[in-house]
Tab-separated table of C-alpha atoms and ligand atoms in Angstrom:
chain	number	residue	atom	x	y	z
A	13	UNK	CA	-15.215	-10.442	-66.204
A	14	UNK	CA	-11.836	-8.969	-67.252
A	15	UNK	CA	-11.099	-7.488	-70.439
A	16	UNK	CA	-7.815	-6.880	-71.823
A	17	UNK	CA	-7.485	-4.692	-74.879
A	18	UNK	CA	-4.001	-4.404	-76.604
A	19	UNK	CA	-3.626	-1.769	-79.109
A	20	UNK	CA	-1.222	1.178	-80.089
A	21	UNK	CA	-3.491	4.267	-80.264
A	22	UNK	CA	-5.172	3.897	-76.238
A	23	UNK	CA	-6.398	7.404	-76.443
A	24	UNK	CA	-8.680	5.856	-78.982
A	25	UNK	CA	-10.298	3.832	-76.102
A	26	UNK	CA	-10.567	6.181	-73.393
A	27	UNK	CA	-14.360	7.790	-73.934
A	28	UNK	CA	-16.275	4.621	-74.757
A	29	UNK	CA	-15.550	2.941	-71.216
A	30	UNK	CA	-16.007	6.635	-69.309
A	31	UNK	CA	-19.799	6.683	-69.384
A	32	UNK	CA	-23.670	5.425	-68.492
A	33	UNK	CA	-23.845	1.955	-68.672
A	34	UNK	CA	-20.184	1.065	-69.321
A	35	UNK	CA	-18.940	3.114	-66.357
A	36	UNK	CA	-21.101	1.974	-64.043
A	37	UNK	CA	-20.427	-2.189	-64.757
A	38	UNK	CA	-17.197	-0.893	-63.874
A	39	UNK	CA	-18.050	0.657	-61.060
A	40	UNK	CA	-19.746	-2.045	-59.020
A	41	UNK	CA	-17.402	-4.588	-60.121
A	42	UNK	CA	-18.992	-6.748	-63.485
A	43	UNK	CA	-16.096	-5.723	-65.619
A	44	UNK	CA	-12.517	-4.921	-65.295
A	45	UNK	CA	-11.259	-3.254	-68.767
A	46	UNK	CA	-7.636	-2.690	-69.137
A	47	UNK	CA	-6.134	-0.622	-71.965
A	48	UNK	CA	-2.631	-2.031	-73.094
A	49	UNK	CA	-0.007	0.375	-75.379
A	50	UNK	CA	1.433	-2.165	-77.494
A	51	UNK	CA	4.259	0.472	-78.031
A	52	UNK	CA	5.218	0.289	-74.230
A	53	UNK	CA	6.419	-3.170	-75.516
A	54	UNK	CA	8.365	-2.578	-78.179
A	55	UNK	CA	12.250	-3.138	-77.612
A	56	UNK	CA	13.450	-1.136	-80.260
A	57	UNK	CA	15.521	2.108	-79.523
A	58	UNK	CA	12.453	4.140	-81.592
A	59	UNK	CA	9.729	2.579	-79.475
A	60	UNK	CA	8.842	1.191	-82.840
A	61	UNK	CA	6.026	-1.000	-83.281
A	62	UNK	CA	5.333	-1.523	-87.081
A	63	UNK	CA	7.600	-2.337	-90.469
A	64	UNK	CA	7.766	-2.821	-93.436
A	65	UNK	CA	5.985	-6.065	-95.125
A	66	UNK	CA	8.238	-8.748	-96.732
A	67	UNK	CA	7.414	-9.350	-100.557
A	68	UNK	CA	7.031	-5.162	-100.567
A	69	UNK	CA	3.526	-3.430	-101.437
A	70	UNK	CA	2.199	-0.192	-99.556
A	71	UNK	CA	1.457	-0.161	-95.899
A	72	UNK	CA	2.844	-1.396	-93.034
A	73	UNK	CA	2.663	-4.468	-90.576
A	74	UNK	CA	2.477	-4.591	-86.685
A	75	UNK	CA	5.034	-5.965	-86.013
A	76	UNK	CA	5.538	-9.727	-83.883
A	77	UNK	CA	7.663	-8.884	-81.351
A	78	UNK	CA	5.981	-6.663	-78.981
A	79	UNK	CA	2.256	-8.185	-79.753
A	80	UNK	CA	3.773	-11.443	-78.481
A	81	UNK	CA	4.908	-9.657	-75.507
A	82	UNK	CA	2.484	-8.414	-74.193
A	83	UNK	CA	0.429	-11.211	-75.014
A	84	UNK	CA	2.866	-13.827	-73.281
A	85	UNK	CA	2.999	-11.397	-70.286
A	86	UNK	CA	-0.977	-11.712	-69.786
A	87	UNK	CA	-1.016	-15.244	-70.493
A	88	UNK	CA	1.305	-16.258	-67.433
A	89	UNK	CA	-0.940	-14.588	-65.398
A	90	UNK	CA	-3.997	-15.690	-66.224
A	91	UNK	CA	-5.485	-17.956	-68.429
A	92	UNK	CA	-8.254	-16.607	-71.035
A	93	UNK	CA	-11.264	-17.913	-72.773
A	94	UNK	CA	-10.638	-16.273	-76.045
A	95	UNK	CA	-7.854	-14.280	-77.943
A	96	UNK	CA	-9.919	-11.770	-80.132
A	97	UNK	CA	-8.668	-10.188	-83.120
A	98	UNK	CA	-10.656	-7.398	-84.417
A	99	UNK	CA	-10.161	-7.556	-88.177
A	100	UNK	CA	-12.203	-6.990	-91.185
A	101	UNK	CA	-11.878	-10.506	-92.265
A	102	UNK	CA	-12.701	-11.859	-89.245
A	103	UNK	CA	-16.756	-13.290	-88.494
A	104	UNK	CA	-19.001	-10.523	-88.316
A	105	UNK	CA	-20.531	-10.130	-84.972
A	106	UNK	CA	-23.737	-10.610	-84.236
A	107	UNK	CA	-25.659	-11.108	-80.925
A	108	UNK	CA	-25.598	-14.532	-80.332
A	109	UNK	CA	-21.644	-14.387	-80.480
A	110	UNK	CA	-22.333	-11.686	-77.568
A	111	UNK	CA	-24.284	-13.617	-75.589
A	112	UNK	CA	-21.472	-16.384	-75.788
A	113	UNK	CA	-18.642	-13.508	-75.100
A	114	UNK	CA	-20.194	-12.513	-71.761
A	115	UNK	CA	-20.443	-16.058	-70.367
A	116	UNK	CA	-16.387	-15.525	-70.271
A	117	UNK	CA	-14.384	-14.864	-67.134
A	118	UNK	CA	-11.175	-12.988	-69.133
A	119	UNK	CA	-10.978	-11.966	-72.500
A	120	UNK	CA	-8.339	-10.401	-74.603
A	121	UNK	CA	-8.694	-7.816	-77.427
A	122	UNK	CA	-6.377	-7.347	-79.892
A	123	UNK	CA	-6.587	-4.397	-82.097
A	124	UNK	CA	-5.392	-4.221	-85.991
A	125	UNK	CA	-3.853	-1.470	-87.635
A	126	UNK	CA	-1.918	-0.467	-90.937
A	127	UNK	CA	-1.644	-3.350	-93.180
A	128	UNK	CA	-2.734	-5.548	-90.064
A	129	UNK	CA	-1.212	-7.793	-87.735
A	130	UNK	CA	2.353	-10.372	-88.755
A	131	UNK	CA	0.233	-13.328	-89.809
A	132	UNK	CA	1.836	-15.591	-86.902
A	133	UNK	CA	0.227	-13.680	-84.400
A	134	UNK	CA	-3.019	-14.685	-85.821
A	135	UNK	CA	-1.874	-18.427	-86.572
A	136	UNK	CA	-0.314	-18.809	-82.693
A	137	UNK	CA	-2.301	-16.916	-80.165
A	138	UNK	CA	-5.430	-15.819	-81.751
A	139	UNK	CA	-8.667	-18.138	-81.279
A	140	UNK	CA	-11.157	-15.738	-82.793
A	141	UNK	CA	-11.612	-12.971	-85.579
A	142	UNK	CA	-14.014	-10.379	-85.058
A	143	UNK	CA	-15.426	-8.141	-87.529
A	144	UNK	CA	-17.919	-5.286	-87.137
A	145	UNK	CA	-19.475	-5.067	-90.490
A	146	UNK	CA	-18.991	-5.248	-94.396
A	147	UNK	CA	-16.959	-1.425	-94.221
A	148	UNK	CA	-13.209	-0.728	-93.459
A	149	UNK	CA	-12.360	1.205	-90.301
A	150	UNK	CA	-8.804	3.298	-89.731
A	151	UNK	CA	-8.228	0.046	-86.940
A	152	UNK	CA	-9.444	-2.140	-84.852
A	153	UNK	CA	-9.747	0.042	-81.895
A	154	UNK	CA	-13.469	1.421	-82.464
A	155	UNK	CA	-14.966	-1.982	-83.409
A	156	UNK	CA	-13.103	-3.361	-79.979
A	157	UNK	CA	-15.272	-0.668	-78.263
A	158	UNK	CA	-18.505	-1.962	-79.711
A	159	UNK	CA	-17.711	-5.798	-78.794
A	160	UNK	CA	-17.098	-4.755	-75.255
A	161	UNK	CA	-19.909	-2.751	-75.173
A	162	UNK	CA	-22.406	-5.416	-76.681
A	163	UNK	CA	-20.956	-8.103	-74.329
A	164	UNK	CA	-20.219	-6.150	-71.242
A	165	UNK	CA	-24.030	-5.166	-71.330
A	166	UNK	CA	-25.351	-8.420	-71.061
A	167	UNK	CA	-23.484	-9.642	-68.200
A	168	UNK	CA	-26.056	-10.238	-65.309
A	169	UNK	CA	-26.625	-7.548	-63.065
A	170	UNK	CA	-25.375	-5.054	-65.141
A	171	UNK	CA	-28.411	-3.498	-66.549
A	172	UNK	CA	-31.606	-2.985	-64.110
A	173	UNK	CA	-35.144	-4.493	-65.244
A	174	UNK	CA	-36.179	-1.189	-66.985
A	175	UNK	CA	-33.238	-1.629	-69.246
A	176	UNK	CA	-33.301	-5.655	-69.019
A	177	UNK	CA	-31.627	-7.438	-72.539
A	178	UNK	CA	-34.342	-9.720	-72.465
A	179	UNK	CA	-36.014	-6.864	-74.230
A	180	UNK	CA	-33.720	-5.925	-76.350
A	181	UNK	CA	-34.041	-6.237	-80.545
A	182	UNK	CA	-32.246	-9.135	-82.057
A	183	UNK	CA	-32.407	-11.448	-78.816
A	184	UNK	CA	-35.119	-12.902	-79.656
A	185	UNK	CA	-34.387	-12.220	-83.181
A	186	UNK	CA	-37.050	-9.600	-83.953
A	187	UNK	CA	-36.498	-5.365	-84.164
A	188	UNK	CA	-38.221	-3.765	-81.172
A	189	UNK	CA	-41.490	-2.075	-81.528
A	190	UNK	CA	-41.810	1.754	-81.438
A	191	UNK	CA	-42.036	3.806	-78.170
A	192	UNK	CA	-43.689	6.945	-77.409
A	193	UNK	CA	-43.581	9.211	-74.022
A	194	UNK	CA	-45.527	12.452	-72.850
A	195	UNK	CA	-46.976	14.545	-74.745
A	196	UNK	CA	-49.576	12.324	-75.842
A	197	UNK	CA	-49.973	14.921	-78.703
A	198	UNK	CA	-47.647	17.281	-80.421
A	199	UNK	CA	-48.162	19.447	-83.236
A	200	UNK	CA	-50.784	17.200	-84.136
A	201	UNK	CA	-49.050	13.951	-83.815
A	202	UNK	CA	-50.751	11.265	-81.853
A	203	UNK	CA	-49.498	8.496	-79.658
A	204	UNK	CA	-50.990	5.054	-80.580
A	205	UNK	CA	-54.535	5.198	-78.630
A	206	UNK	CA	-53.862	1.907	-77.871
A	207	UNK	CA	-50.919	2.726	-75.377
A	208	UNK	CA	-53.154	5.079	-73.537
A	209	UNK	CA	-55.870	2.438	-73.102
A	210	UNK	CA	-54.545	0.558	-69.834
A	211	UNK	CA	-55.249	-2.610	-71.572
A	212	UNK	CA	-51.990	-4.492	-70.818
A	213	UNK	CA	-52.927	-7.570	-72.917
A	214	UNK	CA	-53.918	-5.662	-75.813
A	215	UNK	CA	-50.712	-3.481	-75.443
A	216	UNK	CA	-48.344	-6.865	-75.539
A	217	UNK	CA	-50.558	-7.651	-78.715
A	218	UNK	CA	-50.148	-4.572	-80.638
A	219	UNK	CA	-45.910	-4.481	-79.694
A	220	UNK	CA	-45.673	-8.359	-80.766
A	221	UNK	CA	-47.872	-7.407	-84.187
A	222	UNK	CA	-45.407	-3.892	-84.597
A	223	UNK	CA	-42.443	-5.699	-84.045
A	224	UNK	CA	-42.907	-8.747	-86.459
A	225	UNK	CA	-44.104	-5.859	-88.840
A	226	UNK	CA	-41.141	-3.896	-88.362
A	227	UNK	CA	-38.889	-7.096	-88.974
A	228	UNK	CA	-40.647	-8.041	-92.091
A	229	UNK	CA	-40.934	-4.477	-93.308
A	230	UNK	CA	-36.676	-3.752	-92.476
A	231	UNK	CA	-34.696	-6.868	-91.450
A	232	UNK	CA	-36.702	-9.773	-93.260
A	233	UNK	CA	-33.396	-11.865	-93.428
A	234	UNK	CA	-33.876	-12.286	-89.484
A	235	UNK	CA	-36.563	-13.874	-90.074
A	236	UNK	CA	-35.275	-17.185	-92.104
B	29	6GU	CL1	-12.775	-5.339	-86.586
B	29	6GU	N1	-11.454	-3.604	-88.067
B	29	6GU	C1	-11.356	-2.734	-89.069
B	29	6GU	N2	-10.197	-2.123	-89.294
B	29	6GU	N3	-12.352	-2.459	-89.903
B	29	6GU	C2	-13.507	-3.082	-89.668
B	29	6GU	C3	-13.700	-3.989	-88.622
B	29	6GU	C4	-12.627	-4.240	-87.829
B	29	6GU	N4	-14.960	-4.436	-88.663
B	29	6GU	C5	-15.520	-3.821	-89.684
B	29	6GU	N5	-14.655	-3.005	-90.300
């Protein structure tokens, strides 16, 4: 897969990419992630990339111009399964719209800020709207990291058996069940005797029973 992320604050997106699991996709090849600086675009003698917003009102707009560029540039050279903007307003993400994302050969990201993106950006190039959650973020550039990260993760071959997504909450639309490791006691505080006992059936029981509790108990809407 290749990912595409247009945005004017890169720096933002440096970390989230540089370690564990996200490295290493990279690394042997699952993912390509490049980091576009919307601002390297921008034709105007103070590298600007926002302005004012017509009809007045506090905060400013990215602007058209250099969004389009960029986005035109990638689009002549490759042709892309969705145009993602990240956006408040947008759907809120959830992991079946991840396991959808990764089926993709190239994506593209496009990162709000300010006031948000000239609304014929969003009319002309954008086929989906992304949000994170019911909260406002400084800009889209965080949330972008979490939608690569939730998709990149589930393309095949990235993650080894022990860390399989099969197993992972939400895919099968329950919360996982707890997990314990050595000491099997500490300052009093026991492991589950039942994970001690060997007794693989029973084991599969009591994390099936623990994680429809734990669903019920935290999350009951997953359950509808
Ligand atoms: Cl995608 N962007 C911003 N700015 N805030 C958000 C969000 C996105 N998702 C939740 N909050």
């Amino acid at each position: 897969m290749r990912i595409d992320i247009l945005t004017v604050l890169p720096q933002l997106l440096e970390s989230p990419f540089s370690a564990s699991i996200m490295q290493r996709a990279q690394d042997k090849g699952h993912v390509e992630i490049h980091v576009h600086n919307i601002r390297d675009y921008s034709t105007d003698k103070h590298k600007n990339v926002d302005d004012y917003q017509y009809g007045g009102g506090a905060g400013m707009v990215l602007s058209i111009e250099p969004i389009a560029a960029v986005i035109e540039k990638l689009i002549s050279e490759r042709s892309y399964d969705d145009i993602i903007y990240m956006t408040p307003d947008g759907k809120v993400l959830e992991q079946s719209d991840c396991n959808t994302l990764s089926l993709s050969k190239n994506l593209m990201i496009l990162c709000g800020h300010y006031k948000g993106v000239d609304e014929r950006i969003r009319e002309h190039y954008i086929t989906k709207e992304i949000s994170i959650g019911s909260y406002v973020l400084s800009g889209g550039e965080l949330a972008a990291a979490v939608v690569v990260d939730a998709v990149v993760r589930l393309i095949p071959g990235v993650l080894n058996d022990e860390t399989s997504a099969l197993t992972d909450s939400f895919q099968d639309n329950l919360l996982s069940p707890p997990v314990y490791t050595r000491p099997p006691e500490f300052k009093g505080w026991k492991v589950p005797e039942i994970l001690l006992s060997g007794n693989l059936p029973a084991i599969e029981k009591w994390r099936e029973e623990q994680a429809l509790q734990r669903t019920q108990d935290r999350r009951p809407d997953l359950l509808d």
